[in-house]
Amino acid sequence: MSIPPLSIGLLLFPALTQLDLTGPFEVFSRAPGAQVHLIWKTLEPVISDRGMAILPSTTFQACPKLDVLCVPGGPGQMALMEDSDTLAFIRRKNEEVSLLTSVCTGSLVLGAAGLLQGRRATCHWGSLSQLALLGAEPVSERVVRDGNLITGAGVTSGIDFALSVIAALYDDETAQAIQLHMEYDPAPPFVCGSPRVASAELVSKASAQAAPFIAKRLEATRQAASRLYSETGKPASNKPFTG
């Protein structure tokens, strides 16, 4: 049985974390017949948070119909949460895609667009609780699916996330073949890649290092939640924020 070509879009934006995008891109680009688009407002190079320049392949205006939209995260995500053009593009594409997806703090952007209310989602552990401000149910898992919404946790989870997306779109065998070709066989030198397994001392130190930035992101999330309230006339979430 022939599979119709899939159109997969990855949002590209200034100060994103490149692995949030390039990990899934590597997986998606290996899917049979898939066409993968890197989307931004212009075709000018976009600079990641660590200085990597990445070229968009299409613009918001020229973007073809998509089957999947993926929003990565990174520091630039905060600006996107108040970027009306980007939020409008995401809302528009949400009407046509089969799967709406994100990696890391890209889920906060989906929340700012009003697309996570009442839905289970995840993001980087340092900002996971902020999803509640946008009406989502935060879930501390590597990959979370809620209907046509699939979200991945922080940075490196993008590969796990993308393989899960391929399994959902094609089948397990196709995803397994891609994983084998990529030799995706993680064997990290240390068992500390998540607060679930890292020592309490290491988690405390990492949290303290990130605290000023997380506070800045929290303020951006609060403002996004306030804008959602002004647009819809109801709070993004009725649950108290505990982060």
XYZ file of N, CA and C in Angstrom:
729
model
N 0.858 -1.201 0.000
C 0.000 0.000 0.000
C 0.888 1.244 0.000
N 0.667 2.129 -0.950
C 1.460 3.348 -1.028
C 0.977 4.345 0.015
N 1.928 5.099 0.584
C 1.621 6.089 1.602
C 1.739 7.473 0.981
N 0.681 8.294 1.047
C 0.765 9.644 0.483
C 1.897 10.419 1.152
N 2.593 11.257 0.393
C 3.672 12.054 0.984
C 3.159 12.916 2.135
N 3.927 12.970 3.200
C 3.553 13.780 4.351
C 4.302 15.102 4.326
N 3.621 16.151 4.733
C 4.216 17.482 4.805
C 4.368 17.843 6.280
N 5.629 17.958 6.715
C 5.930 18.202 8.124
C 6.621 19.553 8.253
N 6.085 20.412 9.095
C 6.654 21.746 9.282
C 7.268 21.907 10.655
N 8.478 22.455 10.693
C 9.163 22.787 11.932
C 9.316 24.302 12.008
N 8.802 24.905 13.070
C 8.924 26.350 13.222
C 10.361 26.705 13.572
N 10.907 27.639 12.834
C 12.273 28.118 13.053
C 12.175 29.563 13.516
N 12.895 29.907 14.597
C 12.796 31.276 15.117
C 14.084 31.659 15.825
N 14.374 32.943 15.925
C 15.618 33.395 16.566
C 15.719 32.924 18.013
N 16.933 32.517 18.388
C 17.249 32.088 19.758
C 16.520 30.817 20.169
N 16.197 29.960 19.202
C 15.693 28.641 19.562
C 16.872 27.763 19.971
N 16.585 26.665 20.656
C 17.617 25.665 20.944
C 17.680 24.728 19.754
N 18.814 24.737 19.048
C 18.862 24.067 17.748
C 18.557 22.572 17.834
N 18.952 21.885 18.916
C 18.702 20.446 18.998
C 17.219 20.136 19.140
N 16.456 21.081 19.686
C 14.994 20.916 19.720
C 14.439 20.741 18.315
N 15.094 21.386 17.359
C 14.671 21.336 15.961
C 15.432 20.285 15.169
N 16.758 20.250 15.304
C 17.558 19.384 14.436
C 17.426 17.906 14.786
N 17.143 17.588 16.063
C 16.898 16.189 16.413
C 15.681 15.647 15.687
N 14.507 16.286 15.844
C 13.333 15.855 15.095
C 13.516 15.936 13.578
N 14.214 16.977 13.107
C 14.428 17.106 11.663
C 15.139 15.872 11.116
N 16.153 15.396 11.831
C 16.904 14.217 11.377
C 15.994 13.005 11.255
N 15.102 12.841 12.220
C 14.165 11.716 12.182
C 13.139 11.901 11.081
N 12.500 13.061 11.048
C 11.433 13.299 10.080
C 11.936 13.201 8.639
N 13.147 13.698 8.394
C 13.669 13.705 7.025
C 13.970 12.298 6.508
N 14.012 11.320 7.395
C 14.251 9.928 7.002
C 12.952 9.159 6.771
N 11.821 9.768 7.051
C 10.540 9.086 6.880
C 10.210 8.960 5.395
N 9.677 7.825 4.973
C 9.392 7.599 3.552
C 8.472 8.665 2.969
N 8.961 9.349 1.944
C 8.139 10.315 1.228
C 7.857 11.608 1.955
N 8.451 11.803 3.127
C 8.146 13.014 3.899
C 8.826 14.238 3.306
N 8.124 15.341 3.314
C 8.672 16.637 2.936
C 8.725 17.485 4.193
N 9.922 17.895 4.590
C 10.100 18.614 5.841
C 10.426 20.075 5.542
N 9.674 20.974 6.154
C 9.812 22.411 5.907
C 10.285 23.116 7.171
N 11.242 24.030 7.008
C 11.693 24.895 8.094
C 11.064 26.264 7.861
N 10.228 26.699 8.793
C 9.326 27.822 8.539
C 9.655 29.021 9.421
N 9.782 30.177 8.796
C 9.904 31.424 9.539
C 9.312 32.551 8.711
N 9.365 33.753 9.222
C 8.737 34.894 8.558
C 9.433 35.267 7.264
N 10.747 35.098 7.227
C 11.537 35.413 6.031
C 12.444 34.225 5.730
N 13.186 34.333 4.629
C 14.136 33.286 4.265
C 15.560 33.621 4.694
N 15.711 34.662 5.508
C 17.029 35.025 6.015
C 17.500 34.001 7.055
N 18.825 33.828 7.200
C 19.329 32.890 8.215
C 18.805 33.241 9.603
N 18.490 32.221 10.359
C 18.017 32.374 11.731
C 19.111 31.860 12.666
N 19.434 32.628 13.696
C 20.530 32.287 14.591
C 19.971 31.656 15.874
N 20.465 30.477 16.209
C 20.017 29.779 17.412
C 20.610 30.417 18.660
N 20.170 29.932 19.816
C 20.643 30.501 21.075
C 22.140 30.286 21.303
N 22.729 29.288 20.634
C 24.160 29.019 20.786
C 24.971 29.457 19.568
N 24.322 30.173 18.659
C 25.052 30.778 17.556
C 25.019 30.047 16.233
N 24.307 28.933 16.140
C 24.219 28.219 14.863
C 23.244 28.930 13.929
N 23.655 29.140 12.680
C 22.788 29.753 11.673
C 22.057 28.657 10.903
N 20.743 28.795 10.795
C 19.915 27.807 10.109
C 19.059 28.533 9.084
N 18.956 27.960 7.882
C 18.196 28.591 6.805
C 16.759 28.099 6.753
N 15.787 28.993 6.817
C 14.398 28.581 6.577
C 14.238 28.105 5.137
N 13.286 27.229 4.921
C 13.003 26.768 3.560
C 11.704 27.347 3.019
N 10.889 27.928 3.897
C 9.656 28.575 3.459
C 9.248 29.616 4.504
N 8.291 30.429 4.153
C 7.820 31.495 5.045
C 6.392 31.206 5.499
N 5.918 31.987 6.477
C 4.533 31.854 6.913
C 3.590 31.990 5.718
N 3.865 32.964 4.877
C 2.974 33.250 3.751
C 3.001 32.157 2.698
N 4.201 31.585 2.452
C 4.349 30.601 1.373
C 4.226 29.159 1.854
N 4.093 28.944 3.140
C 4.082 27.588 3.695
C 2.971 26.745 3.074
N 3.325 25.553 2.589
C 2.288 24.689 2.017
C 1.407 24.088 3.113
N 0.379 23.380 2.709
C -0.468 22.678 3.673
C 0.368 21.655 4.424
N 0.164 21.570 5.727
C 0.953 20.676 6.565
C 0.094 19.552 7.148
N 0.738 18.405 7.335
C 0.125 17.312 8.075
C 0.535 17.350 9.541
N 1.745 17.886 9.782
C 2.287 17.972 11.137
C 2.946 19.335 11.303
N 2.689 19.975 12.443
C 3.424 21.188 12.805
C 4.135 20.925 14.116
N 5.435 21.240 14.154
C 6.229 21.069 15.367
C 6.829 22.411 15.773
N 6.649 22.775 17.043
C 7.209 24.014 17.580
C 8.303 23.657 18.589
N 9.565 23.938 18.283
C 10.644 23.693 19.241
C 10.679 24.786 20.299
N 11.609 24.658 21.247
C 11.716 25.648 22.305
C 13.058 26.339 22.315
N 13.371 26.956 23.437
C 14.596 27.731 23.572
C 14.278 29.117 24.074
N 15.296 29.910 24.427
C 15.056 31.249 24.979
C 14.173 32.130 24.113
N 14.284 32.000 22.795
C 13.473 32.812 21.890
C 11.993 32.532 21.984
N 11.631 31.451 22.663
C 10.220 31.099 22.835
C 9.458 32.195 23.573
N 10.157 32.913 24.459
C 9.471 33.956 25.225
C 8.944 35.062 24.318
N 9.740 35.462 23.329
C 9.293 36.486 22.390
C 8.128 35.985 21.541
N 8.145 34.697 21.192
C 7.062 34.156 20.371
C 5.727 34.206 21.094
N 5.747 34.126 22.414
C 4.505 34.086 23.173
C 3.711 35.380 23.086
N 4.361 36.451 22.615
C 3.652 37.709 22.404
C 3.748 38.173 20.947
N 4.146 37.268 20.070
C 4.292 37.577 18.647
C 2.983 37.216 17.934
N 2.174 38.195 17.647
C 0.838 37.945 17.098
C 0.893 37.237 15.746
N 1.889 37.559 14.917
C 2.002 36.904 13.606
C 2.267 35.411 13.766
N 3.191 35.069 14.663
C 3.528 33.664 14.874
C 2.360 32.905 15.491
N 1.720 33.492 16.493
C 0.594 32.822 17.130
C -0.562 32.626 16.145
N -0.781 33.602 15.298
C -1.843 33.474 14.285
C -1.511 32.366 13.297
N -0.236 32.270 12.914
C 0.183 31.207 11.997
C -0.048 29.842 12.627
N 0.328 29.687 13.890
C 0.151 28.405 14.574
C -1.328 28.051 14.666
N -2.157 29.020 15.032
C -3.602 28.760 15.118
C -4.170 28.354 13.761
N -3.711 29.022 12.713
C -4.199 28.716 11.365
C -3.807 27.296 10.956
N -2.561 26.934 11.207
C -2.091 25.607 10.835
C -2.728 24.520 11.696
N -3.072 24.862 12.920
C -3.733 23.890 13.784
C -5.041 23.396 13.176
N -5.659 24.226 12.365
C -6.930 23.850 11.745
C -6.756 22.792 10.658
N -5.536 22.628 10.132
C -5.347 21.718 9.010
C -4.490 20.497 9.324
N -3.680 20.545 10.383
C -2.742 19.446 10.629
C -3.435 18.245 11.272
N -2.851 17.075 11.043
C -3.306 15.867 11.728
C -2.715 15.795 13.128
N -1.463 16.284 13.260
C -0.794 16.285 14.552
C -0.211 17.661 14.839
N -0.511 18.180 16.007
C 0.089 19.417 16.507
C 1.101 19.000 17.561
N 2.357 19.456 17.420
C 3.404 18.923 18.278
C 4.374 20.008 18.736
N 5.179 19.649 19.740
C 6.195 20.572 20.234
C 7.305 19.787 20.916
N 8.435 20.463 21.091
C 9.555 19.931 21.860
C 9.965 20.990 22.867
N 10.297 20.555 24.076
C 10.791 21.442 25.120
C 9.778 22.560 25.387
N 10.236 23.793 25.512
C 9.328 24.890 25.847
C 8.512 25.384 24.655
N 8.605 24.692 23.541
C 7.690 24.990 22.440
C 6.244 24.797 22.848
N 6.010 23.916 23.828
C 4.629 23.710 24.293
C 4.061 24.962 24.947
N 4.917 25.792 25.539
C 4.433 27.052 26.111
C 3.927 27.987 25.011
N 4.541 27.916 23.844
C 4.077 28.719 22.702
C 2.702 28.222 22.251
N 2.534 26.899 22.193
C 1.210 26.358 21.856
C 0.177 26.806 22.889
N 0.599 26.838 24.149
C -0.305 27.307 25.191
C -0.658 28.767 25.022
N 0.321 29.585 24.664
C 0.074 31.011 24.444
C -0.882 31.235 23.280
N -0.897 30.286 22.336
C -1.835 30.362 21.210
C -3.229 29.873 21.601
N -3.383 29.432 22.850
C -4.686 28.975 23.320
C -5.039 27.559 22.912
N -4.018 26.729 22.615
C -4.271 25.404 22.057
C -4.053 24.264 23.039
N -3.761 24.580 24.297
C -3.480 23.523 25.270
C -4.514 23.438 26.389
N -5.525 24.236 26.358
C -6.468 24.288 27.477
C -7.176 22.948 27.675
N -7.007 22.402 28.889
C -7.615 21.132 29.227
C -6.881 19.917 28.693
N -5.666 20.108 28.173
C -4.943 19.007 27.546
C -3.667 18.672 28.318
N -3.249 17.416 28.243
C -2.035 16.949 28.884
C -0.848 17.302 28.005
N 0.216 17.820 28.606
C 1.390 18.223 27.822
C 2.623 18.224 28.715
N 3.783 18.258 28.067
C 5.041 18.312 28.794
C 5.960 19.348 28.183
N 7.057 19.629 28.873
C 8.137 20.467 28.346
C 9.368 20.240 29.223
N 10.382 21.083 29.109
C 11.580 20.949 29.926
C 11.214 20.982 31.406
N 11.887 20.159 32.204
C 11.525 20.034 33.625
C 11.583 21.369 34.373
N 12.469 22.259 33.951
C 12.613 23.518 34.651
C 11.426 24.444 34.497
N 10.628 24.231 33.457
C 9.479 25.107 33.192
C 8.167 24.345 33.114
N 8.192 23.062 33.464
C 7.014 22.204 33.304
C 5.782 22.766 34.003
N 5.945 23.250 35.214
C 4.788 23.714 35.979
C 4.115 24.931 35.350
N 4.854 25.669 34.499
C 4.280 26.861 33.880
C 3.151 26.526 32.906
N 3.109 25.294 32.435
C 2.032 24.903 31.525
C 0.659 25.080 32.160
N 0.596 24.931 33.488
C -0.690 25.061 34.177
C -1.262 26.460 34.028
N -0.403 27.469 33.935
C -0.871 28.840 33.775
C -1.616 29.032 32.457
N -1.326 28.167 31.490
C -1.921 28.282 30.165
C -3.036 27.256 29.952
N -3.485 26.668 31.049
C -4.642 25.787 30.975
C -4.348 24.333 30.716
N -3.059 23.969 30.608
C -2.698 22.582 30.330
C -2.518 21.805 31.629
N -2.502 20.487 31.512
C -2.167 19.613 32.636
C -0.717 19.173 32.466
N 0.210 19.694 33.265
C 1.623 19.325 33.114
C 1.851 17.850 33.444
N 2.601 17.165 32.583
C 2.898 15.746 32.777
C 4.406 15.552 32.687
N 4.997 14.991 33.722
C 6.442 14.791 33.755
C 6.809 13.466 33.098
N 6.732 13.457 31.764
C 7.106 12.284 30.980
C 7.905 12.728 29.761
N 8.663 11.809 29.192
C 9.540 12.123 28.059
C 8.731 12.546 26.836
N 7.673 11.808 26.542
C 6.776 12.117 25.418
C 5.348 11.942 25.914
N 4.495 12.913 25.616
C 3.103 12.872 26.076
C 2.176 13.049 24.876
N 1.198 12.168 24.765
C 0.195 12.308 23.698
C -1.178 12.505 24.305
N -1.910 13.463 23.758
C -3.289 13.732 24.132
C -4.053 13.982 22.836
N -4.685 12.950 22.323
C -5.374 13.079 21.036
C -4.393 13.363 19.918
N -4.630 14.465 19.197
C -3.730 14.811 18.093
C -2.585 15.704 18.537
N -2.408 15.844 19.856
C -1.328 16.657 20.411
C -0.237 15.738 20.947
N 1.004 15.932 20.462
C 2.152 15.181 20.975
C 3.220 16.185 21.385
N 3.641 16.126 22.647
C 4.656 17.048 23.143
C 5.834 16.261 23.700
N 7.042 16.820 23.500
C 8.257 16.211 24.017
C 8.833 17.065 25.130
N 9.569 16.438 26.022
C 10.186 17.150 27.142
C 11.431 17.904 26.655
N 12.415 18.077 27.504
C 13.535 18.950 27.179
C 14.515 18.433 26.140
N 14.897 19.278 25.239
C 16.014 19.183 24.290
C 16.215 17.798 23.689
N 16.941 16.913 24.380
C 17.299 15.614 23.795
C 16.098 14.718 23.589
N 14.998 14.997 24.271
C 13.801 14.171 24.094
C 13.216 14.334 22.700
N 13.696 15.327 21.940
C 13.179 15.553 20.599
C 13.320 14.349 19.690
N 14.376 13.538 19.886
C 14.542 12.350 19.056
C 13.507 11.295 19.437
N 13.340 11.049 20.737
C 12.309 10.117 21.199
C 10.936 10.569 20.711
N 10.683 11.862 20.874
C 9.423 12.461 20.438
C 9.176 12.205 18.951
N 10.188 12.496 18.121
C 10.011 12.372 16.676
C 9.793 10.922 16.257
N 10.474 9.991 16.905
C 10.249 8.578 16.604
C 8.824 8.176 16.981
N 8.298 8.741 18.063
C 6.909 8.480 18.449
C 5.937 9.043 17.420
N 6.261 10.212 16.873
C 5.425 10.813 15.833
C 5.419 9.935 14.581
N 6.593 9.459 14.187
C 6.675 8.594 13.004
C 5.886 7.312 13.218
N 5.968 6.744 14.415
C 5.193 5.535 14.710
C 3.700 5.814 14.590
N 3.276 7.002 15.027
C 1.858 7.361 14.953
C 1.414 7.593 13.512
N 2.290 8.171 12.703
C 1.929 8.497 11.324
C 2.069 7.303 10.379
N 3.074 6.479 10.623
C 3.345 5.321 9.762
C 3.020 4.044 10.537
N 4.030 3.495 11.195
C 3.871 2.314 12.049
C 5.151 2.130 12.853
N 5.106 1.210 13.800
C 6.274 0.983 14.653
C 7.483 0.518 13.849
N 7.251 -0.308 12.836
C 8.365 -0.851 12.054
C 9.136 0.265 11.350
N 8.422 1.241 10.803
C 9.091 2.361 10.133
C 9.917 3.165 11.128
N 9.347 3.433 12.282
C 10.079 4.180 13.308
C 11.291 3.404 13.797
N 11.144 2.105 13.961
C 12.254 1.279 14.420
C 13.389 1.262 13.399
N 13.037 1.217 12.110
C 14.069 1.221 11.067
C 14.855 2.525 11.091
N 14.160 3.651 11.278
C 14.840 4.945 11.368
C 15.748 4.981 12.583
N 15.265 4.483 13.701
C 16.088 4.469 14.912
C 17.350 3.651 14.705
N 17.229 2.512 14.037
C 18.400 1.671 13.785
C 19.368 2.349 12.832
N 18.858 2.931 11.742
C 19.741 3.612 10.784
C 20.490 4.762 11.445
N 19.848 5.431 12.386
C 20.495 6.537 13.097
C 21.427 6.041 14.212
N 21.399 4.730 14.463
C 22.096 4.137 15.610
C 21.778 4.924 16.889
N 20.480 5.137 17.063
C 20.034 5.827 18.266
C 19.947 4.796 19.387
N 21.007 4.695 20.135
C 21.165 3.686 21.175
C 21.796 4.359 22.386
N 21.055 5.251 23.058
C 21.645 6.094 24.096
C 22.321 5.304 25.221
N 23.505 5.746 25.542
C 24.248 5.168 26.670
C 25.027 6.304 27.322
N 24.331 7.220 27.994
C 24.993 8.401 28.542
C 26.046 8.022 29.588
N 27.107 8.826 29.669
C 28.187 8.508 30.611
C 27.786 8.676 32.062
N 26.705 9.417 32.310
C 26.260 9.645 33.682
C 24.748 9.450 33.778
N 24.279 8.960 34.883
C 22.841 8.784 35.108
C 22.350 9.994 35.894
N 22.147 11.104 35.170
C 21.734 12.344 35.841
C 20.978 13.267 34.893
N 20.425 12.702 33.816
C 19.807 13.542 32.799
C 18.395 14.000 33.088
N 17.879 13.683 34.255
C 16.530 14.082 34.637
C 16.498 14.244 36.153
N 15.642 15.138 36.652
C 15.502 15.250 38.109
C 15.081 13.949 38.775
N 14.479 13.039 37.993
C 14.055 11.756 38.558
C 15.235 10.888 38.958
N 16.372 11.081 38.296
C 17.517 10.191 38.551
C 18.754 10.932 39.046
N 18.806 12.242 38.873
C 19.952 13.020 39.345
C 19.914 13.142 40.863
N 21.073 13.391 41.450
C 21.127 13.569 42.898
C 20.408 14.848 43.293
N 19.905 14.885 44.513
C 19.219 16.072 45.006
C 20.146 17.275 44.991
N 21.416 17.044 45.281
C 22.388 18.134 45.281
C 22.564 18.723 43.885
N 22.652 17.850 42.875
C 22.824 18.323 41.503
C 21.583 19.055 41.011
N 20.413 18.529 41.334
C 19.165 19.191 40.933
C 19.069 20.570 41.575
N 19.431 20.657 42.837
C 19.385 21.939 43.545
C 20.334 22.949 42.920
N 21.529 22.505 42.575
C 22.521 23.394 41.973
C 22.062 23.864 40.589
N 21.564 22.919 39.772
C 21.099 23.269 38.431
C 19.902 24.213 38.497
N 19.009 23.972 39.436
C 17.829 24.829 39.592
C 18.228 26.238 39.988
N 19.213 26.339 40.885
C 19.683 27.656 41.319
C 20.340 28.409 40.166
N 21.119 27.695 39.347
C 21.772 28.325 38.197
C 20.750 28.863 37.206
N 19.662 28.129 37.019
C 18.658 28.508 36.024
C 17.606 29.459 36.569
N 17.580 29.684 37.886
C 16.492 30.423 38.521
C 16.218 31.797 37.913
N 17.251 32.631 37.655
C 16.952 33.956 37.081
C 16.276 33.856 35.709
N 16.731 32.920 34.897
C 16.132 32.765 33.567
C 14.719 32.202 33.670
N 14.516 31.220 34.555
C 13.189 30.635 34.716
C 12.202 31.698 35.208
N 12.669 32.587 36.083
C 11.804 33.669 36.556
C 11.391 34.581 35.402
N 12.325 34.843 34.508
C 12.018 35.665 33.329
C 10.992 34.959 32.441
N 11.179 33.659 32.237
C 10.220 32.897 31.436
C 8.861 32.857 32.118
N 8.850 32.719 33.432
C 7.596 32.681 34.166
C 6.808 33.968 33.964
N 7.490 35.110 33.987
C 6.814 36.373 33.759
C 6.208 36.424 32.359
N 6.958 35.910 31.356
C 6.430 35.865 29.986
C 5.208 34.961 29.906
N 5.236 33.852 30.644
C 4.085 32.945 30.646
C 2.886 33.578 31.323
N 3.119 34.289 32.422
C 2.017 34.981 33.104
C 1.377 36.015 32.183
N 2.202 36.730 31.441
C 1.667 37.727 30.525
C 0.870 37.068 29.407
N 1.370 35.926 28.924
C 0.641 35.201 27.876
C -0.707 34.722 28.405
N -0.729 34.248 29.649
C -1.985 33.804 30.255
C -2.959 34.970 30.392
N -2.434 36.145 30.737
C -3.272 37.333 30.856
C -3.868 37.718 29.510
N -3.072 37.614 28.451
C -3.587 37.935 27.116
C -4.679 36.949 26.697
N -4.496 35.672 27.052
C -5.527 34.692 26.739
C -6.837 35.057 27.433
N -6.730 35.518 28.671
C -7.924 35.916 29.417
C -8.619 37.096 28.737
N -7.836 38.065 28.296
C -8.426 39.240 27.654
C -9.072 38.891 26.322
N -8.526 37.857 25.628
C -9.064 37.456 24.328
C -10.308 36.582 24.460
N -10.317 35.715 25.464
C -11.392 34.735 25.570
C -12.430 35.088 26.635
N -12.059 35.982 27.562
C -12.976 36.346 28.626
C -13.027 35.356 29.762
N -12.159 34.347 29.707
C -12.097 33.385 30.806
C -10.637 33.032 31.070
N -10.299 32.664 32.302
C -8.907 32.370 32.632
C -8.404 31.162 31.867
N -7.098 31.178 31.527
C -6.527 30.018 30.852
C -6.584 28.793 31.734
N -6.517 29.016 33.055
C -6.546 27.909 33.991
C -7.267 28.317 35.259
N -8.033 27.394 35.805
C -8.698 27.627 37.084
C -7.907 27.016 38.246
N -6.780 26.376 37.932
C -5.993 25.704 38.936
C -4.935 26.664 39.486
N -4.664 26.615 40.778
C -3.613 27.463 41.331
C -2.250 27.063 40.828
N -1.399 28.047 40.594
C -0.039 27.777 40.111
C 0.841 27.445 41.292
N 1.564 26.340 41.200
C 2.381 25.874 42.317
C 3.869 25.879 42.012
N 4.272 26.452 40.873
C 5.679 26.437 40.503
C 6.483 27.462 41.260
